């Protein structure tokens, strides 16, 4: 009887060990797949940045990034990017910083196999933080702390806090100057994003449809 119990215990240990090993392999496999998906998504975005593929704008029209670059500057254009989950849905967007005569942004959002693109300017997406929040300014007395939300070709900017002349708001509720300043101080403590330098382009007169794209400087 004692031998039987020993055999049963050994079998149980082997079964549990095998199950544990399977869970470890499953967890590693799932992690590898998630990393692969993120890598593929990055390349999908970069193909858009390089005008190898089109994106869909807010009017549901297909566009090439080069045509957007050309609308900003005929000459050297510096491109940098940041992969960041702006809306907290576990899928990263790519924010492309475009420096020409000024700074502009192209925000790329992936949903159901389609990449959507949204435009912004320096004052419309300033001080981007790692949690996806940022600041928009309409002048010295008009400041907005925002968070983006996406639904295919729609990008909604949710106002977290704002100041309009002498009135302050947090979550759309009017508040005191002191509470607003405290909110601003907390925002300033958040980690600011670092953009990854990508390339400098010399944007010419040729349209993507005519095959010639741009040269790298």
PDB file of C-alpha atoms in Angstrom:
ATOM      1  CA  UNK A   1       0.000   0.000   0.000  1.00  0.00           C
ATOM      2  CA  UNK A   2       2.856   2.344   0.869  1.00  0.00           C
ATOM      3  CA  UNK A   3       4.449   1.724  -2.548  1.00  0.00           C
ATOM      4  CA  UNK A   4       1.147   2.567  -4.242  1.00  0.00           C
ATOM      5  CA  UNK A   5       0.919   5.923  -2.430  1.00  0.00           C
ATOM      6  CA  UNK A   6       4.516   6.705  -3.351  1.00  0.00           C
ATOM      7  CA  UNK A   7       3.768   5.962  -7.011  1.00  0.00           C
ATOM      8  CA  UNK A   8       0.590   8.083  -6.888  1.00  0.00           C
ATOM      9  CA  UNK A   9       2.465  11.005  -5.318  1.00  0.00           C
ATOM     10  CA  UNK A  10       5.245  10.788  -7.896  1.00  0.00           C
ATOM     11  CA  UNK A  11       2.673  10.764 -10.702  1.00  0.00           C
ATOM     12  CA  UNK A  12       0.927  13.814  -9.248  1.00  0.00           C
ATOM     13  CA  UNK A  13       4.227  15.697  -8.980  1.00  0.00           C
ATOM     14  CA  UNK A  14       5.065  14.862 -12.599  1.00  0.00           C
ATOM     15  CA  UNK A  15       1.622  15.970 -13.793  1.00  0.00           C
ATOM     16  CA  UNK A  16       1.784  19.251 -11.877  1.00  0.00           C
ATOM     17  CA  UNK A  17       5.311  19.911 -13.125  1.00  0.00           C
ATOM     18  CA  UNK A  18       4.212  19.257 -16.691  1.00  0.00           C
ATOM     19  CA  UNK A  19       1.249  21.625 -16.294  1.00  0.00           C
ATOM     20  CA  UNK A  20       3.512  24.281 -14.852  1.00  0.00           C
ATOM     21  CA  UNK A  21       5.936  23.904 -17.735  1.00  0.00           C
ATOM     22  CA  UNK A  22       3.101  24.217 -20.222  1.00  0.00           C
ATOM     23  CA  UNK A  23       1.919  27.431 -18.529  1.00  0.00           C
ATOM     24  CA  UNK A  24       5.447  28.875 -18.665  1.00  0.00           C
ATOM     25  CA  UNK A  25       5.765  27.960 -22.352  1.00  0.00           C
ATOM     26  CA  UNK A  26       2.290  29.395 -22.996  1.00  0.00           C
ATOM     27  CA  UNK A  27       3.148  32.655 -21.190  1.00  0.00           C
ATOM     28  CA  UNK A  28       6.424  32.988 -23.108  1.00  0.00           C
ATOM     29  CA  UNK A  29       4.705  32.200 -26.397  1.00  0.00           C
ATOM     30  CA  UNK A  30       2.001  34.789 -25.699  1.00  0.00           C
ATOM     31  CA  UNK A  31       4.621  37.396 -24.788  1.00  0.00           C
ATOM     32  CA  UNK A  32       6.598  36.631 -27.956  1.00  0.00           C
ATOM     33  CA  UNK A  33       3.425  36.980 -30.038  1.00  0.00           C
ATOM     34  CA  UNK A  34       2.561  40.316 -28.399  1.00  0.00           C
ATOM     35  CA  UNK A  35       6.102  41.601 -29.060  1.00  0.00           C
ATOM     36  CA  UNK A  36       5.849  40.428 -32.679  1.00  0.00           C
ATOM     37  CA  UNK A  37       2.516  42.228 -33.098  1.00  0.00           C
ATOM     38  CA  UNK A  38       4.014  45.449 -31.716  1.00  0.00           C
ATOM     39  CA  UNK A  39       7.018  45.106 -34.038  1.00  0.00           C
ATOM     40  CA  UNK A  40       4.750  44.554 -37.033  1.00  0.00           C
ATOM     41  CA  UNK A  41       2.632  47.558 -36.054  1.00  0.00           C
ATOM     42  CA  UNK A  42       5.722  49.749 -35.873  1.00  0.00           C
ATOM     43  CA  UNK A  43       6.689  48.683 -39.389  1.00  0.00           C
ATOM     44  CA  UNK A  44       3.155  49.300 -40.645  1.00  0.00           C
ATOM     45  CA  UNK A  45       3.366  52.843 -39.316  1.00  0.00           C
ATOM     46  CA  UNK A  46       6.842  53.432 -40.752  1.00  0.00           C
ATOM     47  CA  UNK A  47       5.638  52.290 -44.179  1.00  0.00           C
ATOM     48  CA  UNK A  48       3.054  55.061 -43.896  1.00  0.00           C
ATOM     49  CA  UNK A  49       5.705  57.584 -42.839  1.00  0.00           C
ATOM     50  CA  UNK A  50       7.808  56.551 -45.852  1.00  0.00           C
ATOM     51  CA  UNK A  51       4.787  56.876 -48.178  1.00  0.00           C
ATOM     52  CA  UNK A  52       5.028  53.227 -49.189  1.00  0.00           C
ATOM     53  CA  UNK A  53       1.416  52.849 -48.111  1.00  0.00           C
ATOM     54  CA  UNK A  54      -1.580  55.141 -47.694  1.00  0.00           C
ATOM     55  CA  UNK A  55      -3.487  56.146 -44.578  1.00  0.00           C
ATOM     56  CA  UNK A  56      -7.101  57.274 -44.278  1.00  0.00           C
ATOM     57  CA  UNK A  57      -7.770  60.848 -43.157  1.00  0.00           C
ATOM     58  CA  UNK A  58     -10.678  62.213 -41.117  1.00  0.00           C
ATOM     59  CA  UNK A  59     -12.746  62.648 -44.288  1.00  0.00           C
ATOM     60  CA  UNK A  60     -12.243  58.964 -45.184  1.00  0.00           C
ATOM     61  CA  UNK A  61      -9.917  59.854 -48.070  1.00  0.00           C
ATOM     62  CA  UNK A  62      -6.732  57.881 -48.724  1.00  0.00           C
ATOM     63  CA  UNK A  63      -3.577  59.957 -48.455  1.00  0.00           C
ATOM     64  CA  UNK A  64       0.186  59.597 -48.754  1.00  0.00           C
ATOM     65  CA  UNK A  65       2.335  61.170 -46.057  1.00  0.00           C
ATOM     66  CA  UNK A  66       4.571  62.774 -48.675  1.00  0.00           C
ATOM     67  CA  UNK A  67       1.725  64.949 -49.892  1.00  0.00           C
ATOM     68  CA  UNK A  68       1.274  66.193 -46.328  1.00  0.00           C
ATOM     69  CA  UNK A  69       5.010  66.895 -45.984  1.00  0.00           C
ATOM     70  CA  UNK A  70       4.933  68.833 -49.251  1.00  0.00           C
ATOM     71  CA  UNK A  71       2.065  70.977 -48.030  1.00  0.00           C
ATOM     72  CA  UNK A  72       4.304  72.084 -45.167  1.00  0.00           C
ATOM     73  CA  UNK A  73       7.715  72.559 -46.773  1.00  0.00           C
ATOM     74  CA  UNK A  74       9.512  72.250 -50.103  1.00  0.00           C
ATOM     75  CA  UNK A  75      12.955  71.401 -48.821  1.00  0.00           C
ATOM     76  CA  UNK A  76      14.490  69.623 -45.809  1.00  0.00           C
ATOM     77  CA  UNK A  77      11.938  68.049 -43.457  1.00  0.00           C
ATOM     78  CA  UNK A  78      13.030  66.325 -40.266  1.00  0.00           C
ATOM     79  CA  UNK A  79      10.989  63.325 -39.116  1.00  0.00           C
ATOM     80  CA  UNK A  80      10.952  61.786 -35.648  1.00  0.00           C
ATOM     81  CA  UNK A  81       8.415  59.452 -34.063  1.00  0.00           C
ATOM     82  CA  UNK A  82       7.032  58.170 -30.800  1.00  0.00           C
ATOM     83  CA  UNK A  83       5.116  54.924 -30.314  1.00  0.00           C
ATOM     84  CA  UNK A  84       2.621  55.572 -27.541  1.00  0.00           C
ATOM     85  CA  UNK A  85      -0.785  54.327 -26.456  1.00  0.00           C
ATOM     86  CA  UNK A  86      -2.606  57.654 -26.526  1.00  0.00           C
ATOM     87  CA  UNK A  87      -6.090  56.397 -25.654  1.00  0.00           C
ATOM     88  CA  UNK A  88      -5.260  53.536 -23.284  1.00  0.00           C
ATOM     89  CA  UNK A  89      -6.702  50.726 -25.430  1.00  0.00           C
ATOM     90  CA  UNK A  90      -3.466  48.663 -25.328  1.00  0.00           C
ATOM     91  CA  UNK A  91      -2.716  49.390 -29.003  1.00  0.00           C
ATOM     92  CA  UNK A  92      -0.018  51.939 -29.672  1.00  0.00           C
ATOM     93  CA  UNK A  93      -0.414  54.937 -31.930  1.00  0.00           C
ATOM     94  CA  UNK A  94       2.520  56.592 -33.659  1.00  0.00           C
ATOM     95  CA  UNK A  95       2.980  60.328 -33.242  1.00  0.00           C
ATOM     96  CA  UNK A  96       5.188  61.645 -36.049  1.00  0.00           C
ATOM     97  CA  UNK A  97       6.906  64.969 -35.331  1.00  0.00           C
ATOM     98  CA  UNK A  98       7.531  66.876 -38.546  1.00  0.00           C
ATOM     99  CA  UNK A  99       9.943  69.788 -38.302  1.00  0.00           C
ATOM    100  CA  UNK A 100      10.093  72.147 -41.267  1.00  0.00           C
ATOM    101  CA  UNK A 101       9.364  75.870 -40.982  1.00  0.00           C
ATOM    102  CA  UNK A 102       7.564  74.947 -37.751  1.00  0.00           C
ATOM    103  CA  UNK A 103       6.623  71.740 -35.952  1.00  0.00           C
ATOM    104  CA  UNK A 104       3.636  69.720 -37.112  1.00  0.00           C
ATOM    105  CA  UNK A 105       2.298  66.320 -36.124  1.00  0.00           C
ATOM    106  CA  UNK A 106       0.846  63.354 -37.963  1.00  0.00           C
ATOM    107  CA  UNK A 107      -0.911  61.004 -35.524  1.00  0.00           C
ATOM    108  CA  UNK A 108      -1.338  57.467 -36.867  1.00  0.00           C
ATOM    109  CA  UNK A 109      -3.969  55.187 -35.367  1.00  0.00           C
ATOM    110  CA  UNK A 110      -4.464  51.497 -36.266  1.00  0.00           C
ATOM    111  CA  UNK A 111      -7.929  49.970 -36.075  1.00  0.00           C
ATOM    112  CA  UNK A 112      -9.312  46.812 -37.701  1.00  0.00           C
ATOM    113  CA  UNK A 113      -6.539  46.579 -40.263  1.00  0.00           C
ATOM    114  CA  UNK A 114      -6.698  50.228 -41.330  1.00  0.00           C
ATOM    115  CA  UNK A 115      -4.330  53.088 -40.439  1.00  0.00           C
ATOM    116  CA  UNK A 116      -6.000  56.452 -39.888  1.00  0.00           C
ATOM    117  CA  UNK A 117      -4.084  59.728 -39.876  1.00  0.00           C
ATOM    118  CA  UNK A 118      -4.800  62.968 -38.030  1.00  0.00           C
ATOM    119  CA  UNK A 119      -3.013  66.310 -38.294  1.00  0.00           C
ATOM    120  CA  UNK A 120      -1.964  68.660 -35.535  1.00  0.00           C
ATOM    121  CA  UNK A 121       0.272  71.672 -34.979  1.00  0.00           C
ATOM    122  CA  UNK A 122       2.908  72.480 -32.364  1.00  0.00           C
ATOM    123  CA  UNK A 123       0.544  74.449 -30.134  1.00  0.00           C
ATOM    124  CA  UNK A 124      -2.168  71.834 -30.527  1.00  0.00           C
ATOM    125  CA  UNK A 125      -0.138  68.941 -29.132  1.00  0.00           C
ATOM    126  CA  UNK A 126       2.529  70.375 -26.871  1.00  0.00           C
ATOM    127  CA  UNK A 127       4.263  68.769 -23.890  1.00  0.00           C
ATOM    128  CA  UNK A 128       3.164  65.215 -24.725  1.00  0.00           C
ATOM    129  CA  UNK A 129       3.493  62.939 -21.692  1.00  0.00           C
ATOM    130  CA  UNK A 130       4.068  59.182 -21.478  1.00  0.00           C
ATOM    131  CA  UNK A 131       0.503  58.630 -20.265  1.00  0.00           C
ATOM    132  CA  UNK A 132      -0.845  60.161 -23.503  1.00  0.00           C
ATOM    133  CA  UNK A 133      -1.921  63.510 -22.084  1.00  0.00           C
ATOM    134  CA  UNK A 134      -0.826  66.763 -23.709  1.00  0.00           C
ATOM    135  CA  UNK A 135      -1.451  70.504 -23.836  1.00  0.00           C
ATOM    136  CA  UNK A 136      -3.118  72.697 -26.447  1.00  0.00           C
ATOM    137  CA  UNK A 137      -2.841  76.463 -26.333  1.00  0.00           C
ATOM    138  CA  UNK A 138      -5.005  79.109 -27.948  1.00  0.00           C
ATOM    139  CA  UNK A 139      -3.032  81.982 -26.446  1.00  0.00           C
ATOM    140  CA  UNK A 140      -1.718  83.050 -23.060  1.00  0.00           C
ATOM    141  CA  UNK A 141      -5.133  82.892 -21.411  1.00  0.00           C
ATOM    142  CA  UNK A 142      -6.430  79.766 -23.192  1.00  0.00           C
ATOM    143  CA  UNK A 143      -4.840  76.454 -22.217  1.00  0.00           C
ATOM    144  CA  UNK A 144      -6.276  72.943 -22.481  1.00  0.00           C
ATOM    145  CA  UNK A 145      -5.043  69.657 -20.991  1.00  0.00           C
ATOM    146  CA  UNK A 146      -6.213  66.866 -23.255  1.00  0.00           C
ATOM    147  CA  UNK A 147      -6.462  63.125 -23.842  1.00  0.00           C
ATOM    148  CA  UNK A 148      -7.226  61.601 -27.245  1.00  0.00           C
ATOM    149  CA  UNK A 149      -9.898  59.023 -28.017  1.00  0.00           C
ATOM    150  CA  UNK A 150     -10.201  57.261 -31.381  1.00  0.00           C
ATOM    151  CA  UNK A 151     -13.003  55.665 -33.353  1.00  0.00           C
ATOM    152  CA  UNK A 152     -11.740  54.828 -36.836  1.00  0.00           C
ATOM    153  CA  UNK A 153     -11.466  58.154 -38.725  1.00  0.00           C
ATOM    154  CA  UNK A 154     -12.591  60.209 -35.728  1.00  0.00           C
ATOM    155  CA  UNK A 155     -10.209  61.618 -33.137  1.00  0.00           C
ATOM    156  CA  UNK A 156     -11.941  63.152 -30.131  1.00  0.00           C
ATOM    157  CA  UNK A 157      -9.979  65.294 -27.720  1.00  0.00           C
ATOM    158  CA  UNK A 158     -11.266  64.947 -24.165  1.00  0.00           C
ATOM    159  CA  UNK A 159     -10.701  68.056 -22.049  1.00  0.00           C
ATOM    160  CA  UNK A 160      -9.288  67.088 -18.665  1.00  0.00           C
ATOM    161  CA  UNK A 161      -8.680  70.639 -17.495  1.00  0.00           C
ATOM    162  CA  UNK A 162      -8.698  74.087 -19.046  1.00  0.00           C
ATOM    163  CA  UNK A 163      -8.261  77.776 -18.438  1.00  0.00           C
ATOM    164  CA  UNK A 164     -10.167  80.352 -20.462  1.00  0.00           C
ATOM    165  CA  UNK A 165      -9.238  83.885 -19.423  1.00  0.00           C
ATOM    166  CA  UNK A 166     -10.020  84.118 -15.696  1.00  0.00           C
ATOM    167  CA  UNK A 167     -12.106  80.917 -15.474  1.00  0.00           C
ATOM    168  CA  UNK A 168     -10.622  77.509 -14.627  1.00  0.00           C
ATOM    169  CA  UNK A 169     -12.147  74.053 -15.089  1.00  0.00           C
ATOM    170  CA  UNK A 170     -11.254  70.480 -14.165  1.00  0.00           C
ATOM    171  CA  UNK A 171     -13.379  67.690 -15.693  1.00  0.00           C
ATOM    172  CA  UNK A 172     -15.686  70.377 -17.098  1.00  0.00           C
ATOM    173  CA  UNK A 173     -16.463  71.701 -13.601  1.00  0.00           C
ATOM    174  CA  UNK A 174     -15.488  75.260 -12.733  1.00  0.00           C
ATOM    175  CA  UNK A 175     -12.818  75.350 -10.071  1.00  0.00           C
ATOM    176  CA  UNK A 176     -10.531  77.770  -8.252  1.00  0.00           C
ATOM    177  CA  UNK A 177      -7.252  79.156  -9.535  1.00  0.00           C
ATOM    178  CA  UNK A 178      -5.438  77.283  -6.757  1.00  0.00           C
ATOM    179  CA  UNK A 179      -6.930  73.893  -7.674  1.00  0.00           C
ATOM    180  CA  UNK A 180      -6.209  74.486 -11.345  1.00  0.00           C
ATOM    181  CA  UNK A 181      -2.573  75.394 -10.627  1.00  0.00           C
ATOM    182  CA  UNK A 182      -2.236  72.250  -8.514  1.00  0.00           C
ATOM    183  CA  UNK A 183      -3.492  70.218 -11.479  1.00  0.00           C
ATOM    184  CA  UNK A 184      -0.930  71.914 -13.746  1.00  0.00           C
ATOM    185  CA  UNK A 185       1.867  71.184 -11.267  1.00  0.00           C
ATOM    186  CA  UNK A 186       0.897  67.495 -11.181  1.00  0.00           C
ATOM    187  CA  UNK A 187       0.878  67.414 -14.979  1.00  0.00           C
ATOM    188  CA  UNK A 188       4.367  68.940 -15.111  1.00  0.00           C
ATOM    189  CA  UNK A 189       5.657  66.101 -12.914  1.00  0.00           C
ATOM    190  CA  UNK A 190       4.626  63.465 -15.479  1.00  0.00           C
ATOM    191  CA  UNK A 191       7.346  61.952 -17.661  1.00  0.00           C
ATOM    192  CA  UNK A 192       7.689  63.765 -20.968  1.00  0.00           C
ATOM    193  CA  UNK A 193       8.069  61.680 -24.131  1.00  0.00           C
ATOM    194  CA  UNK A 194      11.296  61.405 -26.101  1.00  0.00           C
ATOM    195  CA  UNK A 195      10.951  61.186 -29.866  1.00  0.00           C
ATOM    196  CA  UNK A 196      13.131  58.790 -31.865  1.00  0.00           C
ATOM    197  CA  UNK A 197      14.964  60.515 -34.711  1.00  0.00           C
ATOM    198  CA  UNK A 198      14.048  58.832 -38.011  1.00  0.00           C
ATOM    199  CA  UNK A 199      15.339  60.722 -41.054  1.00  0.00           C
ATOM    200  CA  UNK A 200      15.693  64.031 -42.847  1.00  0.00           C
ATOM    201  CA  UNK A 201      13.920  64.305 -46.191  1.00  0.00           C
ATOM    202  CA  UNK A 202      14.476  66.652 -49.071  1.00  0.00           C
ATOM    203  CA  UNK A 203      10.908  67.020 -50.292  1.00  0.00           C
ATOM    204  CA  UNK A 204      10.694  67.736 -54.028  1.00  0.00           C
ATOM    205  CA  UNK A 205       7.911  68.444 -56.462  1.00  0.00           C
ATOM    206  CA  UNK A 206       7.138  64.864 -57.458  1.00  0.00           C
ATOM    207  CA  UNK A 207       3.859  63.241 -56.455  1.00  0.00           C
ATOM    208  CA  UNK A 208       3.811  59.733 -54.979  1.00  0.00           C
ATOM    209  CA  UNK A 209       1.631  58.509 -57.836  1.00  0.00           C
ATOM    210  CA  UNK A 210       4.429  59.423 -60.255  1.00  0.00           C
ATOM    211  CA  UNK A 211       6.680  56.904 -58.488  1.00  0.00           C
ATOM    212  CA  UNK A 212       9.433  59.292 -57.361  1.00  0.00           C
ATOM    213  CA  UNK A 213       9.154  59.841 -53.619  1.00  0.00           C
ATOM    214  CA  UNK A 214      11.876  61.751 -51.806  1.00  0.00           C
ATOM    215  CA  UNK A 215      15.560  61.630 -51.100  1.00  0.00           C
ATOM    216  CA  UNK A 216      17.113  61.100 -47.715  1.00  0.00           C
ATOM    217  CA  UNK A 217      19.503  63.784 -46.588  1.00  0.00           C
TER     218      UNK A 217
END
